[in-house]
Amino acid sequence: MPADLVLLSARLLDPVDGRPSPHTALAAAGGRITALGDDREIRALAGPGTAVLDLRGAVVTPGLVDGHMHPVAGAERTMGVDLSGCRDLPAVRDALARAARELPPGGWLRGWGLDPNVFGGEAITAAALGPAFQDVPAAVDLFDAHSMLAGPRALELAGIDGPRRFEQGAEIVVDGDGRPTGLLLEDAACALVEDVAPRPTPAEQRERTAAVLRGMAAAGLTGGHVMDGHGLDVLAGLDADGALPLRLRVAPWCQPGGDAGGLARLIAEQGTGGRLWTVAGVKLFMDGTIDNGTAWLERPDCHGESTHAFWPDPDAYTRVIGELHRAGVPTATHAIGDAAVRHVLDSVEKAAGGEGSPVRHRVEHIETVPDDTVRRFAALGVTASMQPTHCCEYTRADHTDNWSRRLGEERASRAFRCRDLWDAGATVVLGSDWPIAPFPPLAVMAGARHRRPGRDLTEPPHGPAQALTPLQALQGCTVNPARAAGEEAVAGRIALGYRADLTVLADDPLSVADTDLAALPVLLTVLDGRITHRDPAL
């Protein structure tokens, strides 16, 4: 059978050891790598319908995978004005005012990516966002997607006029007189506004999601671990039409307060999907975020906050982990604070009977943890899923940022311990958490290496001792996601029989300088042996 794809004159890079391959060409058929050899041998495998590309010395790596993303939910969330580049309140007000002037009659002003550092340590309130935010129904997401600022008209439409109690960790923030400030913390509170705000039509949602996924493929991504079950119908439709450019593993949410039937449905849903996407795992939350004061810390933050778990009864979370573990379902738990991470590890240890877990559980984020917690990951076989660009873009080396100020010097100095977890033997998977941070994987890998903000690489690194080596950063986007997914026999390497999911770069990512890596051109992206992105220069 002739090959579907032949790549010639290539430098093949296997991230297991980082050594250059003796082969210069590969062939793929049926979505798998079927031959490796020199140009003459591999060219002979081409038939009339084979796509043959001369890479002229470009570097081929296994397809890059984002270990934590929200493509469909993020596609909807990012339909508003992008505030992620605003560094102070005047810039935020200007951006909102420009967007407000373009609204149709009755339209909502939406935005996303708002950095709490723009408030300079002052209270985060809707009133601070200027008059444009007061005159129309308005709501913007803070960068962490765990909080929202809603204007007075949006609060009125949502029927929010004071505090409420929620089944999960959530809050309507009020002033000293009990009036809402506009700040809504966590999903249950934010949903009150989302439920009355306009939503995209199914056609708009599909179009926007498809565009986002194409952008991800152009950035070199061939896969992603999706940490929500939002819009599975959108993924199914794109897959059925041959328009899904990433291979996606989806972990739907399990929230506190659910019944036994809901958990049974999550278990039954495992393994369903299509050709390029599948439900594989369950996502849970143990806390919120440090910037919000909704993380779960062993000691309160500087405001006396971050003292409670997202699950009102943490023991109920432990029981759910035990049931999912017995069913063989891998879990991925959002745990940012030290108390949250410790409770997740305790729960996995209890579920596994005190031994290393045969089920590949994960902890997502792990922003600040002490030494004894770091050492437990490897012993329990728990994957550490990290997002280094969160440290790069939203904290500062001098600890003057909101995240660091809330934690205090001791806990801020153990920020995002990627290298310590790696050296302790944990499987460290890298991701973006898009739309929380940009999705280009080379920028994620670069951030893991230099730990500086991408907008200004002259700034000092935050915790340089936690930087990964170039090879480790590449492994964090290739072999380690495959291992976390239990797919190390078919993914994450350039080897015979492995998936033909490939990323082609203009130069060797292991030799390019840390601060130059994010700008390295992606020449070709291949998914399942099919070209999903090709640079015009190739």
XYZ file of C-alpha atoms in Angstrom:
538
model
C 0.000 0.000 0.000
C 1.499 3.378 -0.967
C 2.112 5.889 1.783
C -0.373 8.688 2.408
C 2.429 11.059 3.385
C 6.176 11.143 2.798
C 8.493 13.638 4.481
C 12.017 13.936 3.073
C 15.254 15.734 3.998
C 14.202 16.067 7.614
C 15.904 16.115 10.973
C 13.872 13.713 13.100
C 13.910 14.447 16.836
C 12.810 11.793 19.306
C 12.172 13.487 22.663
C 12.909 10.395 24.739
C 16.628 11.164 24.652
C 16.845 14.242 22.438
C 19.405 12.687 20.131
C 19.186 13.226 16.377
C 17.834 10.276 14.459
C 20.016 8.526 11.859
C 16.978 8.648 9.554
C 16.212 11.588 7.290
C 12.733 10.640 6.087
C 9.515 8.970 7.154
C 6.359 7.603 5.593
C 2.876 7.413 7.058
C -0.221 5.438 6.072
C -3.497 4.864 7.844
C -2.593 7.488 10.434
C 0.566 5.681 11.588
C 4.286 5.970 10.909
C 5.019 3.031 8.628
C 8.638 3.545 7.615
C 11.793 5.388 8.637
C 14.887 5.587 6.483
C 16.876 7.704 4.089
C 15.347 9.830 1.359
C 15.833 7.235 -1.384
C 14.204 4.416 0.576
C 11.224 6.465 1.702
C 10.627 8.201 -1.629
C 10.167 4.756 -3.175
C 7.101 4.250 -0.969
C 5.202 7.121 -2.587
C 2.334 6.452 -4.950
C 0.282 8.669 -7.241
C -1.850 9.953 -4.366
C 0.947 10.408 -1.826
C 1.690 13.861 -0.433
C 5.489 14.198 -0.744
C 7.208 17.118 0.988
C 10.869 18.065 0.984
C 11.464 19.622 4.402
C 14.905 20.969 3.457
C 16.447 20.196 6.815
C 13.528 21.254 9.039
C 13.118 19.498 12.391
C 10.290 17.011 12.956
C 9.102 16.338 16.490
C 6.197 14.244 17.711
C 3.021 16.301 17.586
C 2.889 18.842 20.397
C 0.070 18.362 22.903
C -1.474 20.915 25.257
C -2.006 19.174 28.575
C -4.824 21.469 29.762
C -7.156 23.448 27.511
C -10.763 24.547 26.993
C -11.221 24.909 23.220
C -15.019 25.039 22.896
C -15.740 26.904 26.123
C -12.818 29.204 25.391
C -14.060 29.895 21.878
C -17.268 31.276 23.383
C -15.551 33.062 26.260
C -13.180 34.956 23.960
C -15.872 36.420 21.712
C -15.758 39.691 23.675
C -13.086 42.385 23.856
C -9.616 41.051 24.665
C -8.344 42.802 27.807
C -5.314 40.548 28.325
C -2.912 43.150 26.924
C -4.122 45.943 29.231
C -1.585 46.736 31.934
C -3.482 49.461 33.842
C -7.010 50.677 34.441
C -6.920 53.530 31.893
C -6.098 50.992 29.172
C -8.966 48.766 30.327
C -11.415 51.682 30.344
C -10.340 52.777 26.871
C -10.742 49.261 25.463
C -14.204 48.903 26.988
C -15.284 52.353 25.806
C -14.238 51.548 22.221
C -16.118 48.268 22.308
C -19.200 49.916 23.829
C -19.380 52.422 20.974
C -19.636 49.552 18.484
C -22.453 47.704 20.267
C -25.785 47.295 18.489
C -28.890 48.547 20.336
C -29.565 46.301 23.307
C -26.200 44.551 22.962
C -24.079 43.370 25.868
C -20.534 44.557 26.486
C -18.397 41.452 27.089
C -14.697 41.100 27.744
C -12.138 38.585 28.912
C -8.563 38.283 30.150
C -8.747 41.075 32.757
C -5.613 40.971 34.926
C -6.337 41.812 38.600
C -2.947 43.508 38.796
C -4.404 46.478 36.865
C -6.241 47.468 40.058
C -2.919 48.091 41.794
C -3.933 46.483 45.046
C -7.232 48.388 45.290
C -10.594 46.647 45.489
C -11.697 44.891 42.295
C -15.054 46.486 41.509
C -17.246 47.161 38.502
C -17.268 50.866 39.327
C -13.531 51.054 38.618
C -14.045 50.096 34.962
C -15.417 53.459 33.911
C -18.723 54.864 32.641
C -18.960 52.613 29.572
C -19.324 49.681 31.919
C -22.244 51.288 33.724
C -24.331 52.385 30.744
C -25.042 49.014 29.090
C -25.389 45.400 30.272
C -21.736 44.515 30.795
C -19.691 41.626 32.145
C -16.013 40.783 31.822
C -14.132 37.689 32.915
C -10.985 38.070 34.925
C -8.048 36.223 33.436
C -8.469 33.156 35.652
C -12.013 32.443 34.365
C -13.013 31.833 37.982
C -14.359 35.342 38.489
C -16.348 38.017 36.710
C -17.062 41.708 37.024
C -20.681 42.525 36.148
C -22.015 46.039 35.692
C -25.145 47.355 37.418
C -27.478 46.651 34.500
C -26.194 43.083 34.165
C -26.661 42.535 37.908
C -30.206 43.878 37.659
C -31.085 41.574 34.747
C -29.674 38.632 36.700
C -31.673 39.551 39.804
C -28.536 40.013 41.903
C -29.110 42.535 44.679
C -27.212 41.030 47.592
C -25.283 38.000 48.859
C -26.461 34.406 48.392
C -25.535 30.950 49.584
C -24.259 28.389 47.056
C -23.864 24.612 47.102
C -20.233 25.007 46.056
C -17.518 27.525 46.885
C -18.847 30.719 45.250
C -19.623 34.269 46.331
C -21.365 37.465 45.339
C -18.993 40.061 46.774
C -20.776 42.920 48.558
C -19.658 46.158 50.189
C -20.120 47.139 53.816
C -23.773 47.989 53.168
C -24.507 44.628 51.539
C -24.618 46.003 47.984
C -22.982 43.927 45.236
C -19.667 45.365 44.022
C -19.989 43.546 40.711
C -17.349 40.945 41.584
C -18.631 37.374 41.280
C -16.432 34.523 42.415
C -16.560 31.012 40.927
C -18.951 29.395 38.481
C -22.123 29.228 40.532
C -22.123 33.000 41.035
C -20.952 33.852 37.514
C -23.633 31.603 36.029
C -26.332 33.928 37.334
C -25.180 36.535 34.820
C -24.272 34.079 32.072
C -27.804 32.676 32.186
C -29.328 36.022 31.162
C -26.592 37.173 28.772
C -26.873 36.540 25.006
C -25.283 33.309 23.797
C -23.875 32.495 20.369
C -26.023 30.433 18.032
C -24.918 26.845 17.383
C -23.600 27.932 13.976
C -21.614 30.782 15.532
C -20.221 28.484 18.204
C -19.134 25.916 15.640
C -17.539 28.534 13.387
C -15.670 30.149 16.252
C -14.490 26.804 17.653
C -13.284 25.662 14.245
C -11.321 28.891 13.815
C -9.709 28.505 17.248
C -8.739 24.905 16.548
C -7.241 25.853 13.183
C -5.169 28.483 14.976
C -3.990 25.865 17.424
C -2.928 23.570 14.584
C -1.062 26.454 12.933
C 0.785 26.944 16.235
C 1.998 23.330 16.086
C -0.557 21.571 18.261
C -1.791 18.138 17.251
C -3.625 17.317 20.460
C -5.039 18.547 23.716
C -6.413 17.364 27.022
C -9.743 19.164 27.345
C -10.660 19.890 30.954
C -14.411 20.306 30.557
C -17.292 18.634 28.753
C -18.565 21.805 27.128
C -19.774 21.560 23.533
C -19.268 17.877 22.810
C -21.823 18.235 20.022
C -19.537 20.825 18.409
C -16.569 18.440 18.527
C -18.711 15.600 17.194
C -19.892 17.713 14.269
C -16.409 18.880 13.332
C -15.060 15.341 13.594
C -17.847 13.918 11.441
C -17.089 16.511 8.774
C -13.347 15.821 8.818
C -12.758 19.323 10.179
C -11.282 18.507 13.597
C -7.564 19.436 13.402
C -6.587 18.239 16.903
C -6.836 14.904 18.687
C -8.739 15.651 21.899
C -9.203 13.801 25.191
C -12.148 15.221 27.134
C -12.688 15.131 30.905
C -16.247 16.298 31.781
C -16.838 17.959 35.138
C -18.009 16.343 38.343
C -19.303 19.051 40.689
C -20.186 18.870 44.396
C -23.833 18.295 45.130
C -24.320 15.789 42.333
C -26.194 12.557 42.876
C -25.167 8.945 42.362
C -26.911 8.906 39.013
C -24.774 11.748 37.736
C -21.578 9.960 38.732
C -22.815 6.750 37.093
C -23.465 8.681 33.884
C -19.922 10.077 33.933
C -18.547 6.562 34.318
C -20.747 5.222 31.517
C -19.669 8.064 29.247
C -16.010 7.004 29.338
C -14.669 5.887 25.963
C -17.430 7.519 23.959
C -16.561 9.985 21.231
C -15.496 9.902 17.620
C -12.469 9.242 15.447
C -10.347 12.076 16.837
C -11.948 12.815 20.198
C -12.902 10.726 23.171
C -14.201 11.117 26.694
C -11.376 9.897 28.896
C -11.476 10.946 32.518
C -13.357 13.224 34.878
C -12.455 16.759 35.932
C -13.051 17.905 39.513
C -12.241 21.036 41.513
C -10.744 21.122 44.986
C -10.403 24.899 45.178
C -10.571 28.147 43.207
C -7.711 30.594 42.638
C -5.229 32.501 44.735
C -5.915 35.813 42.984
C -9.600 35.480 43.941
C -9.046 34.405 47.518
C -10.857 31.142 46.705
C -7.891 28.771 46.762
C -7.625 26.317 49.665
C -4.526 27.106 51.696
C -3.213 25.534 54.867
C -2.903 29.044 56.289
C -5.048 32.033 55.248
C -3.727 34.500 52.693
C -2.900 38.093 53.626
C -6.600 39.022 53.490
C -7.614 36.152 55.741
C -9.110 34.360 52.723
C -8.463 31.105 50.801
C -9.388 28.947 53.778
C -12.120 26.717 52.326
C -12.367 23.855 49.851
C -14.494 24.098 46.725
C -16.297 20.963 47.908
C -18.140 22.043 51.088
C -17.549 18.524 52.380
C -14.031 17.470 51.332
C -14.767 13.929 52.507
C -17.453 13.708 49.834
C -14.766 14.471 47.236
C -12.659 11.658 48.678
C -15.562 9.233 48.326
C -16.111 10.270 44.693
C -12.417 9.749 43.901
C -12.678 6.289 45.430
C -15.690 5.368 43.301
C -14.101 6.660 40.102
C -10.860 4.870 40.926
C -12.657 1.557 41.453
C -14.326 2.052 38.075
C -10.908 2.591 36.465
C -11.687 6.211 35.575
C -8.713 8.615 35.644
C -9.374 11.913 37.379
C -7.936 15.387 36.907
C -8.443 17.698 39.869
C -7.979 21.444 39.850
C -5.917 22.069 42.999
C -3.942 25.297 43.324
C -3.377 25.811 47.043
C -1.271 23.599 49.304
C -4.245 22.303 51.314
C -6.129 21.442 48.124
C -3.208 19.558 46.584
C -2.589 17.662 49.806
C -6.229 16.599 50.029
C -6.215 15.337 46.443
C -3.110 13.259 47.084
C -4.583 11.926 50.336
C -7.739 10.936 48.454
C -5.828 9.153 45.698
C -3.694 7.364 48.273
C -6.793 6.195 50.112
C -8.439 5.064 46.868
C -5.338 3.096 45.871
C -5.015 1.428 49.236
C -1.917 3.360 50.214
C 0.102 2.321 47.171
C 0.952 3.757 43.771
C -2.176 4.096 41.699
C -2.702 1.900 38.599
C -5.255 4.497 37.467
C -3.516 7.577 36.089
C -4.873 10.382 38.214
C -3.700 13.980 37.807
C -3.524 17.237 39.695
C -3.978 20.417 37.671
C -2.088 23.676 38.389
C -0.194 23.013 41.709
C 0.799 26.635 42.155
C 2.330 26.501 45.629
C 3.166 23.381 47.647
C 5.730 22.448 50.329
C 8.511 19.886 49.948
C 6.680 16.925 51.470
C 3.856 17.334 48.965
C 6.280 17.477 46.014
C 7.736 14.103 46.979
C 4.362 12.346 47.053
C 3.494 12.708 43.360
C 5.924 10.095 42.068
C 5.195 7.625 44.863
C 1.469 7.770 44.134
C 1.884 7.807 40.344
C -0.025 11.104 40.104
C 0.685 13.335 37.104
C 1.597 16.966 37.783
C -0.161 19.082 35.152
C 1.488 22.511 35.079
C 0.949 25.787 33.226
C 4.272 27.673 33.411
C 3.021 30.696 31.490
C 0.624 31.454 34.353
C 3.675 32.099 36.479
C 5.399 34.018 33.686
C 2.524 36.283 32.718
C 0.649 36.902 35.972
C 3.311 36.976 38.689
C 6.537 38.920 39.136
C 10.001 38.023 40.315
C 9.892 40.737 42.995
C 6.565 39.415 44.343
C 4.741 42.733 43.922
C 1.924 41.078 41.942
C -1.489 40.241 43.389
C -0.826 36.474 43.493
C 2.416 36.853 45.435
C 1.161 39.549 47.782
C -1.779 37.393 48.800
C 0.459 34.422 49.553
C 3.308 36.194 51.313
C 7.006 35.697 50.724
C 7.353 32.110 51.924
C 4.629 30.597 49.753
C 5.281 32.904 46.775
C 8.900 31.724 46.744
C 7.749 28.177 45.973
C 5.766 29.186 42.912
C 4.988 26.644 40.176
C 7.629 24.076 41.208
C 7.999 22.446 37.794
C 11.645 21.463 38.219
C 11.290 20.209 41.790
C 8.377 17.986 40.776
C 10.342 16.730 37.776
C 13.458 16.006 39.817
C 11.322 14.205 42.392
C 10.235 11.758 39.679
C 6.766 13.084 38.871
C 5.410 13.010 35.334
C 5.124 16.726 34.526
C 2.738 17.650 31.707
C 2.758 21.186 30.304
C -0.241 23.124 29.035
C -1.721 26.565 28.581
C -5.175 26.351 30.195
C -6.343 28.405 27.205
C -8.112 30.836 27.283
C -6.445 31.662 30.609
C -3.121 32.022 28.795
C -2.165 31.922 25.101
C -2.143 28.459 23.518
C 0.977 28.421 21.268
C 2.926 25.443 22.631
C 6.340 26.886 21.817
C 5.519 29.824 24.110
C 4.466 27.381 26.831
C 7.724 25.470 26.436
C 9.685 28.728 26.381
C 8.003 29.899 29.571
C 8.927 26.647 31.274
C 12.547 27.329 30.297
C 12.955 31.053 30.997
C 10.061 31.862 33.419
C 9.867 35.438 32.168
C 6.816 37.350 30.873
C 6.504 36.930 27.115
C 5.656 40.615 26.698
C 9.032 41.685 28.160
C 11.788 39.086 28.163
C 14.203 41.549 29.759
C 12.397 41.204 33.084
C 13.988 38.877 35.658
C 12.661 35.299 35.909
C 10.325 34.233 38.694
C 11.967 31.299 40.431
C 14.732 30.497 37.922
C 15.634 27.364 39.878
C 12.284 25.921 38.753
C 13.101 26.272 35.046
C 13.054 23.127 32.910
C 15.778 22.158 30.477
C 15.014 22.329 26.748
C 14.601 18.553 26.581
C 12.356 18.463 29.632
C 10.147 21.193 28.174
C 9.802 19.222 24.923
C 9.012 16.049 26.836
C 6.358 17.969 28.779
C 4.475 18.484 25.499
C 5.120 15.080 23.904
C 6.064 11.910 25.784
C 4.643 13.019 29.127
C 1.118 13.816 27.877
C 1.162 10.413 26.190
C 2.210 8.762 29.449
C -0.426 10.632 31.450
C -3.059 9.410 28.988
C -1.819 5.821 29.022
C -0.857 6.149 25.355
C 2.913 5.884 25.554
C 2.877 2.818 23.271
C 1.306 4.767 20.399
C 2.004 8.473 20.939
C 4.695 10.959 21.913
C 7.540 9.563 19.803
C 8.683 9.259 16.201
C 8.800 5.494 15.878
C 7.364 2.728 13.711
C 3.716 2.063 14.468
C 3.248 5.301 16.370
C 0.632 7.851 15.414
C 1.561 10.113 12.549
C 0.941 13.207 14.665
C 3.889 15.469 13.865
C 5.082 19.048 14.294
C 7.705 20.443 11.903
C 9.819 23.384 13.055
C 12.277 25.604 11.221
C 15.061 24.736 13.675
C 15.915 22.436 16.561
C 13.870 23.500 19.628
C 16.563 22.040 21.862
C 19.256 24.370 20.539
C 17.234 27.551 20.010
C 17.732 30.061 22.824
C 15.072 30.055 25.522
C 13.997 33.602 24.706
C 13.828 32.882 20.951
C 11.830 29.658 21.122
C 8.346 31.205 21.086
C 9.089 32.851 17.717
C 10.417 29.677 16.069
C 8.373 29.167 12.863
C 6.023 26.184 12.675
C 6.319 24.962 9.095
C 3.984 21.968 9.109
C 1.511 20.239 11.397
C 0.326 16.702 10.702
C -2.527 14.929 12.470
C -3.248 11.275 11.850
C -1.108 11.487 8.717
C -3.126 14.455 7.393
C -1.682 17.944 6.953
C -3.565 20.425 9.129
C -1.191 23.386 8.680
C 1.440 24.167 6.066
C 3.538 27.298 5.972
C 3.536 28.913 2.505
C 7.327 28.867 2.575
C 7.395 25.059 2.658
